[in-house]
Amino acid sequence: MGETVSHAWVLKRRPQGRISREDYEWVETRLSEPGPDQVLVRTIYLSLDPTNRIWASDMDQYMPPVELGEVMRGGTLGVVEASGHADFSPGDIVQGIWGWQSHYLAEGGDGLTKMPVMPGVPLDAYMSVLGATGMTAYFGFLDIGKPQPGETVVVSAAAGAVGSIVGQIAKIQGCRAVGIAGSDDKCRHLIDDLGFDAAINYKTADLDASLAEACPDGVDIYFENTGGSITDAVFKRLNLHARVPLCGLISHYNEFDGVTGVRGPNNYQQVLMKRVLIKGFIIIDYFPQFPQGIGEMAGWLAEGRIKYRTDIVDGLENAVEAVNRLFDGANTGKLLVRCSAEP
Ligand SMILES: NC(=O)c1ccc[n+]([C@@H]2O[C@H](COP(=O)([O-])OP(=O)(O)OC[C@H]3O[C@@H](n4cnc5c(N)ncnc54)[C@H](OP(=O)(O)O)[C@@H]3O)[C@@H](O)[C@H]2O)c1
């Protein structure tokens, strides 16, 4: 097959504020045919995640920061194009975190997980509802939130990848699901398409009044994706023994490395008065339990009880600009880059 031309986004400097095109360099390399034990993979989908902004910074974080000069880290799904490794054959669908590059030459199959592709399940499902995103919703909500039928659940960034799944699992558990999102269209989508009981546009609504109306019995679980003024408003309505799975704080990510740092909730005393459990979690801690979570989620998906949406941007060359869609609220559902066509 000869040489393969590969393209990659390499981190050139640490972003200040929003990620910009100047923070990255577009690099071309030539990969030779895979030798013994090597596997050549073509990237099909790249996951864009709010945490890309964290990985690009050198703040104290849950994984080593991406080093300057390194290919930007990112969750990926691809197809094996050629293989010198006994366990991988051309056409195999594989997942990994080989990052923002069009091709990957894996040594010894390192970092490649062969996907047991299920009939009738589209490939983008493995990068969303049946991938790390879906599992973040599943384990964060069920393991930390410990929902009981009849309880009220509020989720922020509710029309996004994680939030949209949290609200639907809340309904499956017999809870009242209230979503907070950034547009009227997203709020309509939550109620009409995903079965949320209520939705609040935090950009236009009086948050306090809308939450009082949407949560007449208070809030038992707040699935935290944003931080900021949404948190302050929801905390006022937390019930006794409420649970707060702390999944993300996207409203702060562009300021983490600034001098100001991150504000906590302005009504922290509520945690004491209401004996609230707040627990931060990172989905990688749940990797060993993924088969169980994916199994149950796949069942709900097949029964039509869980729906998912992917928001797809075409072309790896557009990845840097596209990641800011997450911070602008331009995405609905899981944001992916389609780097090349599905086989
Ligand atoms: N702990 C973990 O292991 C883990 C794993 C995955 C994701 N996460 C976290 O989960 C959260 C959601 O991630 P995701 O991948 O599902 O992304 P997403 O929700 O699909 O996209 C991010 C959404 O956040 C909202 N947003 C952006 N800036 C905001 C702000 N200043 N205030 C309020 N909302 C804002 C936007 O929607 P609107 O239009 O509604 O503003 C945007 O669509 C993030 O905080 C992420 O870091 C954590």
Short mmCIF file of C-alpha atoms and ligand atoms in Angstrom, two decimals:
data_model
loop_
_atom_site.label_atom_id
_atom_site.label_comp_id
_atom_site.label_asym_id
_atom_site.label_seq_id
_atom_site.Cartn_x
_atom_site.Cartn_y
_atom_site.Cartn_z
CA MET A 1 0.00 0.00 0.00
CA GLY A 2 3.02 2.32 0.23
CA GLU A 3 3.26 5.46 2.34
CA THR A 4 0.28 7.09 4.04
CA VAL A 5 0.08 10.86 4.43
CA SER A 6 -1.15 11.69 7.92
CA HIS A 7 -2.27 15.04 9.32
CA ALA A 8 -2.34 16.08 12.96
CA TRP A 9 -3.02 19.03 15.23
CA VAL A 10 -0.04 19.56 17.54
CA LEU A 11 -0.26 21.78 20.63
CA LYS A 12 2.00 24.78 20.03
CA ARG A 13 1.27 26.98 23.05
CA ARG A 14 -0.99 26.99 26.10
CA PRO A 15 -4.35 28.64 25.35
CA GLN A 16 -5.21 31.81 27.23
CA GLY A 17 -8.98 32.04 27.54
CA ARG A 18 -10.69 30.39 24.58
CA ILE A 19 -8.80 27.89 22.46
CA SER A 20 -7.63 29.59 19.27
CA ARG A 21 -6.21 28.44 15.94
CA GLU A 22 -2.84 29.94 16.91
CA ASP A 23 -2.53 27.52 19.84
CA TYR A 24 -2.11 24.60 17.41
CA GLU A 25 0.00 23.66 14.42
CA TRP A 26 -1.26 21.56 11.47
CA VAL A 27 1.44 18.99 10.79
CA GLU A 28 1.85 16.53 7.93
CA THR A 29 3.82 13.30 8.31
CA ARG A 30 4.37 10.24 6.14
CA LEU A 31 3.78 6.85 7.69
CA SER A 32 5.36 3.76 6.22
CA GLU A 33 3.54 0.45 5.90
CA PRO A 34 3.07 -1.28 9.27
CA GLY A 35 5.94 -3.59 10.17
CA PRO A 36 5.72 -6.64 12.44
CA ASP A 37 3.38 -5.95 15.40
CA GLN A 38 2.40 -2.52 14.07
CA VAL A 39 -1.18 -1.51 13.21
CA LEU A 40 -2.15 1.35 10.89
CA VAL A 41 -5.48 2.95 11.79
CA ARG A 42 -7.46 5.58 9.89
CA THR A 43 -9.46 7.88 12.18
CA ILE A 44 -13.19 8.01 11.46
CA TYR A 45 -14.55 9.94 14.46
CA LEU A 46 -12.80 12.26 16.91
CA SER A 47 -14.60 13.22 20.11
CA LEU A 48 -14.50 16.90 21.05
CA ASP A 49 -14.94 17.42 24.78
CA PRO A 50 -14.96 20.34 27.20
CA THR A 51 -11.98 18.68 28.89
CA ASN A 52 -9.87 19.36 25.78
CA ARG A 53 -9.50 22.84 27.25
CA ILE A 54 -8.21 21.37 30.53
CA TRP A 55 -5.79 18.99 28.80
CA ALA A 56 -4.32 21.89 26.79
CA SER A 57 -3.53 23.79 30.00
CA ASP A 58 -0.80 22.88 32.47
CA MET A 59 -3.03 23.17 35.53
CA ASP A 60 -3.03 20.39 38.12
CA GLN A 61 -5.43 17.86 36.55
CA TYR A 62 -6.50 14.20 36.46
CA MET A 63 -4.20 13.19 33.59
CA PRO A 64 -0.86 14.65 32.55
CA PRO A 65 -1.36 17.81 30.50
CA VAL A 66 -0.73 17.50 26.76
CA GLU A 67 2.87 18.64 26.31
CA LEU A 68 3.78 21.39 23.88
CA GLY A 69 4.79 19.72 20.59
CA GLU A 70 2.53 16.70 21.22
CA VAL A 71 -0.47 15.66 19.13
CA MET A 72 -3.58 16.95 20.91
CA ARG A 73 -5.24 14.24 23.00
CA GLY A 74 -8.76 13.10 22.09
CA GLY A 75 -11.03 10.07 22.10
CA THR A 76 -11.08 8.37 18.71
CA LEU A 77 -12.70 5.60 16.70
CA GLY A 78 -11.15 4.28 13.51
CA VAL A 79 -10.71 1.41 11.13
CA VAL A 80 -7.62 -0.74 10.71
CA GLU A 81 -6.21 -0.16 7.24
CA ALA A 82 -3.20 -2.47 7.43
CA SER A 83 -1.75 -4.67 10.11
CA GLY A 84 1.39 -6.57 10.95
CA HIS A 85 -0.17 -7.66 14.26
CA ALA A 86 -1.83 -11.04 14.65
CA ASP A 87 -4.74 -9.65 16.72
CA PHE A 88 -5.79 -6.94 14.25
CA SER A 89 -6.99 -7.25 10.65
CA PRO A 90 -7.89 -4.70 7.99
CA GLY A 91 -11.50 -3.60 8.49
CA ASP A 92 -11.48 -4.01 12.29
CA ILE A 93 -13.16 -1.11 14.11
CA VAL A 94 -11.02 0.12 17.01
CA GLN A 95 -11.26 2.77 19.71
CA GLY A 96 -8.60 4.64 21.64
CA ILE A 97 -7.29 8.07 22.51
CA TRP A 98 -4.74 8.52 19.75
CA GLY A 99 -5.89 12.12 19.43
CA TRP A 100 -6.31 14.74 16.78
CA GLN A 101 -4.64 12.90 13.89
CA SER A 102 -5.95 11.39 10.69
CA HIS A 103 -3.91 8.17 11.01
CA TYR A 104 -2.18 6.34 13.83
CA LEU A 105 0.57 3.74 13.65
CA ALA A 106 0.16 1.72 16.85
CA GLU A 107 3.13 -0.23 18.15
CA GLY A 108 2.09 -3.69 19.32
CA GLY A 109 -1.57 -2.65 19.09
CA ASP A 110 -0.90 -0.28 22.00
CA GLY A 111 -3.92 1.78 23.04
CA LEU A 112 -6.30 0.06 20.58
CA THR A 113 -9.50 -1.60 21.75
CA LYS A 114 -11.24 -3.74 19.16
CA MET A 115 -14.95 -2.94 19.13
CA PRO A 116 -17.49 -5.75 19.25
CA VAL A 117 -19.69 -3.90 16.76
CA MET A 118 -23.35 -4.75 17.42
CA PRO A 119 -25.66 -5.23 14.45
CA GLY A 120 -27.92 -2.23 13.85
CA VAL A 121 -25.91 0.09 16.11
CA PRO A 122 -24.40 3.02 14.17
CA LEU A 123 -20.71 3.71 14.75
CA ASP A 124 -21.35 7.17 16.20
CA ALA A 125 -23.23 5.52 19.10
CA TYR A 126 -19.92 4.09 20.34
CA MET A 127 -18.59 7.65 20.53
CA SER A 128 -21.59 8.95 22.47
CA VAL A 129 -24.34 7.08 24.25
CA LEU A 130 -22.44 3.75 24.32
CA GLY A 131 -19.07 5.43 24.93
CA ALA A 132 -17.46 7.48 27.68
CA THR A 133 -20.16 10.16 27.42
CA GLY A 134 -23.03 7.78 28.04
CA MET A 135 -21.11 6.07 30.81
CA THR A 136 -20.43 9.45 32.47
CA ALA A 137 -24.16 10.03 32.64
CA TYR A 138 -24.88 6.46 33.72
CA PHE A 139 -22.35 6.05 36.54
CA GLY A 140 -22.32 9.66 37.73
CA PHE A 141 -26.09 9.75 38.03
CA LEU A 142 -26.80 6.24 39.30
CA ASP A 143 -23.75 5.63 41.50
CA ILE A 144 -23.48 9.08 43.08
CA GLY A 145 -27.00 10.45 42.56
CA LYS A 146 -28.67 7.25 43.85
CA PRO A 147 -32.08 8.27 42.46
CA GLN A 148 -35.34 7.15 44.05
CA PRO A 149 -38.71 7.13 42.24
CA GLY A 150 -40.56 10.40 42.69
CA GLU A 151 -37.44 12.48 43.33
CA THR A 152 -36.69 15.67 41.42
CA VAL A 153 -33.53 15.78 39.33
CA VAL A 154 -32.06 18.95 37.84
CA VAL A 155 -29.34 18.71 35.20
CA SER A 156 -27.36 21.59 33.69
CA ALA A 157 -26.01 21.61 30.10
CA ALA A 158 -29.04 19.36 29.68
CA ALA A 159 -29.13 19.34 25.87
CA GLY A 160 -25.49 18.37 25.64
CA ALA A 161 -23.93 14.95 25.34
CA VAL A 162 -23.90 13.95 29.02
CA GLY A 163 -26.86 16.01 30.25
CA SER A 164 -29.31 14.72 27.65
CA ILE A 165 -28.64 11.14 28.74
CA VAL A 166 -28.82 11.97 32.48
CA GLY A 167 -32.35 13.37 32.11
CA GLN A 168 -33.55 10.30 30.23
CA ILE A 169 -32.06 7.91 32.80
CA ALA A 170 -33.78 9.99 35.48
CA LYS A 171 -37.12 9.34 33.73
CA ILE A 172 -36.37 5.61 33.50
CA GLN A 173 -35.76 5.66 37.27
CA GLY A 174 -39.17 7.26 37.86
CA CYS A 175 -37.87 10.73 38.70
CA ARG A 176 -39.01 14.19 37.65
CA ALA A 177 -36.40 15.49 35.17
CA VAL A 178 -35.75 19.21 34.83
CA GLY A 179 -33.18 20.41 32.30
CA ILE A 180 -31.34 23.72 32.14
CA ALA A 181 -30.08 24.69 28.68
CA GLY A 182 -29.09 27.73 26.66
CA SER A 183 -31.81 28.16 24.03
CA ASP A 184 -35.57 27.76 23.50
CA ASP A 185 -34.90 25.20 20.77
CA LYS A 186 -32.84 23.08 23.15
CA CYS A 187 -35.57 23.35 25.80
CA ARG A 188 -38.20 22.22 23.29
CA HIS A 189 -35.96 19.30 22.28
CA LEU A 190 -35.61 18.23 25.93
CA ILE A 191 -39.35 18.13 26.51
CA ASP A 192 -40.70 17.06 23.11
CA ASP A 193 -38.01 14.60 21.99
CA LEU A 194 -36.37 13.38 25.19
CA GLY A 195 -39.30 13.37 27.63
CA PHE A 196 -38.00 15.83 30.26
CA ASP A 197 -40.79 17.17 32.48
CA ALA A 198 -39.60 20.78 32.33
CA ALA A 199 -36.79 22.80 30.78
CA ILE A 200 -35.42 26.24 31.56
CA ASN A 201 -33.51 28.54 29.21
CA TYR A 202 -30.94 29.95 31.62
CA LYS A 203 -30.03 32.74 29.20
CA THR A 204 -33.50 34.33 29.18
CA ALA A 205 -35.43 33.01 32.21
CA ASP A 206 -35.52 34.31 35.76
CA LEU A 207 -33.70 31.24 37.08
CA ASP A 208 -34.97 31.48 40.66
CA ALA A 209 -38.61 31.83 39.65
CA SER A 210 -38.38 29.19 36.92
CA LEU A 211 -36.72 26.67 39.23
CA ALA A 212 -39.36 27.30 41.90
CA GLU A 213 -42.05 26.58 39.32
CA ALA A 214 -40.32 23.55 37.75
CA CYS A 215 -39.32 22.01 41.11
CA PRO A 216 -42.27 22.55 43.48
CA ASP A 217 -40.93 19.84 45.81
CA GLY A 218 -37.33 21.09 45.79
CA VAL A 219 -34.31 19.37 44.22
CA ASP A 220 -33.09 15.95 45.35
CA ILE A 221 -30.31 15.48 42.79
CA TYR A 222 -28.44 18.21 40.96
CA PHE A 223 -26.25 16.76 38.19
CA GLU A 224 -23.62 19.49 37.93
CA ASN A 225 -22.15 20.19 34.51
CA THR A 226 -21.59 23.93 34.56
CA GLY A 227 -20.87 25.73 37.84
CA GLY A 228 -21.46 29.48 37.96
CA SER A 229 -24.80 31.23 38.43
CA ILE A 230 -26.79 28.07 37.55
CA THR A 231 -25.21 26.31 40.54
CA ASP A 232 -26.00 29.22 42.83
CA ALA A 233 -29.65 29.14 41.79
CA VAL A 234 -30.07 25.37 42.07
CA PHE A 235 -28.30 25.20 45.45
CA LYS A 236 -30.99 27.47 46.94
CA ARG A 237 -33.55 24.76 46.25
CA LEU A 238 -31.63 21.66 47.39
CA ASN A 239 -33.60 19.36 49.69
CA LEU A 240 -32.39 17.69 52.86
CA HIS A 241 -29.85 14.96 51.94
CA ALA A 242 -29.66 16.08 48.31
CA ARG A 243 -26.90 14.60 46.14
CA VAL A 244 -24.73 16.55 43.69
CA PRO A 245 -22.68 14.42 41.28
CA LEU A 246 -20.02 16.96 40.29
CA CYS A 247 -19.39 16.02 36.67
CA GLY A 248 -18.09 19.25 35.19
CA LEU A 249 -17.71 23.01 35.55
CA ILE A 250 -17.69 24.15 31.94
CA SER A 251 -18.51 27.77 32.75
CA HIS A 252 -15.04 28.04 34.31
CA TYR A 253 -12.76 26.09 31.97
CA ASN A 254 -11.63 29.08 29.94
CA GLU A 255 -10.57 30.83 33.17
CA PHE A 256 -8.91 27.96 35.03
CA ASP A 257 -5.41 29.15 34.20
CA GLY A 258 -6.20 32.81 34.83
CA VAL A 259 -5.23 34.56 38.03
CA THR A 260 -8.76 34.73 39.34
CA GLY A 261 -9.29 30.98 39.87
CA VAL A 262 -12.72 29.44 40.21
CA ARG A 263 -15.53 30.60 42.45
CA GLY A 264 -17.39 27.99 44.40
CA PRO A 265 -21.13 28.25 44.96
CA ASN A 266 -22.03 31.55 46.63
CA ASN A 267 -24.33 29.71 49.05
CA TYR A 268 -21.97 26.97 50.22
CA GLN A 269 -23.70 27.00 53.61
CA GLN A 270 -26.58 25.10 51.98
CA VAL A 271 -24.33 22.03 51.89
CA LEU A 272 -24.16 22.14 55.67
CA MET A 273 -27.75 23.13 56.40
CA LYS A 274 -29.20 20.49 54.04
CA ARG A 275 -26.47 17.82 54.65
CA VAL A 276 -25.79 17.68 50.91
CA LEU A 277 -23.43 15.13 49.38
CA ILE A 278 -21.23 16.65 46.66
CA LYS A 279 -18.92 14.18 44.95
CA GLY A 280 -16.59 14.92 42.08
CA PHE A 281 -15.91 12.03 39.72
CA ILE A 282 -13.91 11.32 36.59
CA ILE A 283 -15.26 8.65 34.29
CA ILE A 284 -11.93 6.85 33.93
CA ASP A 285 -12.44 5.60 37.51
CA TYR A 286 -15.38 3.54 36.25
CA PHE A 287 -13.59 1.82 33.32
CA PRO A 288 -13.76 -1.64 34.93
CA GLN A 289 -17.56 -1.31 35.19
CA PHE A 290 -18.08 -0.20 31.57
CA PRO A 291 -19.27 -3.61 30.25
CA GLN A 292 -22.16 -3.60 32.73
CA GLY A 293 -23.08 0.04 32.01
CA ILE A 294 -22.83 -0.32 28.24
CA GLY A 295 -24.91 -3.49 28.41
CA GLU A 296 -27.77 -1.80 30.26
CA MET A 297 -27.57 1.33 28.09
CA ALA A 298 -27.63 -0.75 24.90
CA GLY A 299 -30.80 -2.43 26.17
CA TRP A 300 -32.50 0.94 26.82
CA LEU A 301 -31.37 2.14 23.40
CA ALA A 302 -32.79 -0.94 21.67
CA GLU A 303 -36.11 -0.48 23.55
CA GLY A 304 -36.27 3.17 22.45
CA ARG A 305 -36.17 4.38 26.07
CA ILE A 306 -32.94 6.32 25.48
CA LYS A 307 -32.40 8.56 22.46
CA TYR A 308 -29.18 10.24 21.49
CA ARG A 309 -28.05 12.85 19.03
CA THR A 310 -24.62 13.46 17.55
CA ASP A 311 -23.58 16.87 16.26
CA ILE A 312 -21.04 16.20 13.53
CA VAL A 313 -18.48 18.60 12.08
CA ASP A 314 -16.74 17.35 8.94
CA GLY A 315 -12.97 17.46 8.55
CA LEU A 316 -10.13 17.12 11.05
CA GLU A 317 -8.83 20.46 9.76
CA ASN A 318 -11.88 22.09 11.44
CA ALA A 319 -11.32 20.54 14.89
CA VAL A 320 -9.73 23.56 16.56
CA GLU A 321 -12.51 25.96 15.65
CA ALA A 322 -15.15 23.30 16.32
CA VAL A 323 -14.15 22.70 19.94
CA ASN A 324 -15.38 26.19 20.81
CA ARG A 325 -18.90 25.13 19.79
CA LEU A 326 -19.01 23.49 23.23
CA PHE A 327 -18.25 26.77 24.96
CA ASP A 328 -20.66 28.72 22.74
CA GLY A 329 -23.47 26.20 23.25
CA ALA A 330 -23.62 25.66 19.47
CA ASN A 331 -23.86 21.87 19.84
CA THR A 332 -26.89 19.74 20.65
CA GLY A 333 -25.89 16.24 21.74
CA LYS A 334 -22.43 14.78 21.36
CA LEU A 335 -19.96 16.87 19.35
CA LEU A 336 -17.85 14.76 16.99
CA VAL A 337 -15.51 15.43 14.11
CA ARG A 338 -15.90 13.08 11.15
CA CYS A 339 -12.31 12.77 9.99
CA SER A 340 -13.04 10.28 7.21
CA ALA A 341 -15.91 8.21 5.88
CA GLU A 342 -17.25 5.14 7.66
CA PRO A 343 -16.24 1.92 5.88
N1 LIG B 1 -16.32 13.93 35.02
C1 LIG B 1 -16.17 13.34 33.85
O1 LIG B 1 -15.57 12.27 33.73
C2 LIG B 1 -16.76 14.00 32.63
C3 LIG B 1 -16.86 13.30 31.41
C4 LIG B 1 -17.46 13.93 30.32
C5 LIG B 1 -17.91 15.25 30.46
N2 LIG B 1 -17.77 15.89 31.66
C6 LIG B 1 -18.26 17.26 31.87
O2 LIG B 1 -19.65 17.25 31.61
C7 LIG B 1 -20.04 18.53 31.14
C8 LIG B 1 -20.78 18.34 29.81
O3 LIG B 1 -19.87 17.78 28.88
P1 LIG B 1 -20.35 17.26 27.47
O4 LIG B 1 -19.21 16.54 26.86
O5 LIG B 1 -21.65 16.58 27.62
O6 LIG B 1 -20.54 18.61 26.68
P2 LIG B 1 -21.90 19.18 26.10
O7 LIG B 1 -22.86 19.31 27.23
O8 LIG B 1 -22.30 18.40 24.91
O9 LIG B 1 -21.45 20.63 25.60
C9 LIG B 1 -21.21 21.63 26.52
C10 LIG B 1 -22.48 22.47 26.77
O10 LIG B 1 -22.26 23.26 27.91
C11 LIG B 1 -23.07 24.40 27.84
N3 LIG B 1 -22.29 25.56 28.29
C12 LIG B 1 -21.15 26.05 27.72
N4 LIG B 1 -20.72 27.13 28.41
C13 LIG B 1 -21.61 27.31 29.44
C14 LIG B 1 -21.72 28.26 30.49
N5 LIG B 1 -20.83 29.25 30.64
N6 LIG B 1 -22.76 28.15 31.34
C15 LIG B 1 -23.67 27.16 31.19
N7 LIG B 1 -23.63 26.23 30.21
C16 LIG B 1 -22.61 26.31 29.35
C17 LIG B 1 -23.49 24.57 26.38
O11 LIG B 1 -24.89 24.36 26.27
P3 LIG B 1 -25.96 25.55 26.52
O12 LIG B 1 -26.49 25.91 25.18
O13 LIG B 1 -26.96 24.87 27.39
O14 LIG B 1 -25.24 26.68 27.18
C18 LIG B 1 -22.76 23.45 25.65
O15 LIG B 1 -23.51 22.88 24.61
C19 LIG B 1 -18.76 19.36 31.03
O16 LIG B 1 -18.62 20.13 32.20
C20 LIG B 1 -17.69 18.30 30.95
O17 LIG B 1 -16.44 18.77 31.37
C21 LIG B 1 -17.19 15.28 32.72
#
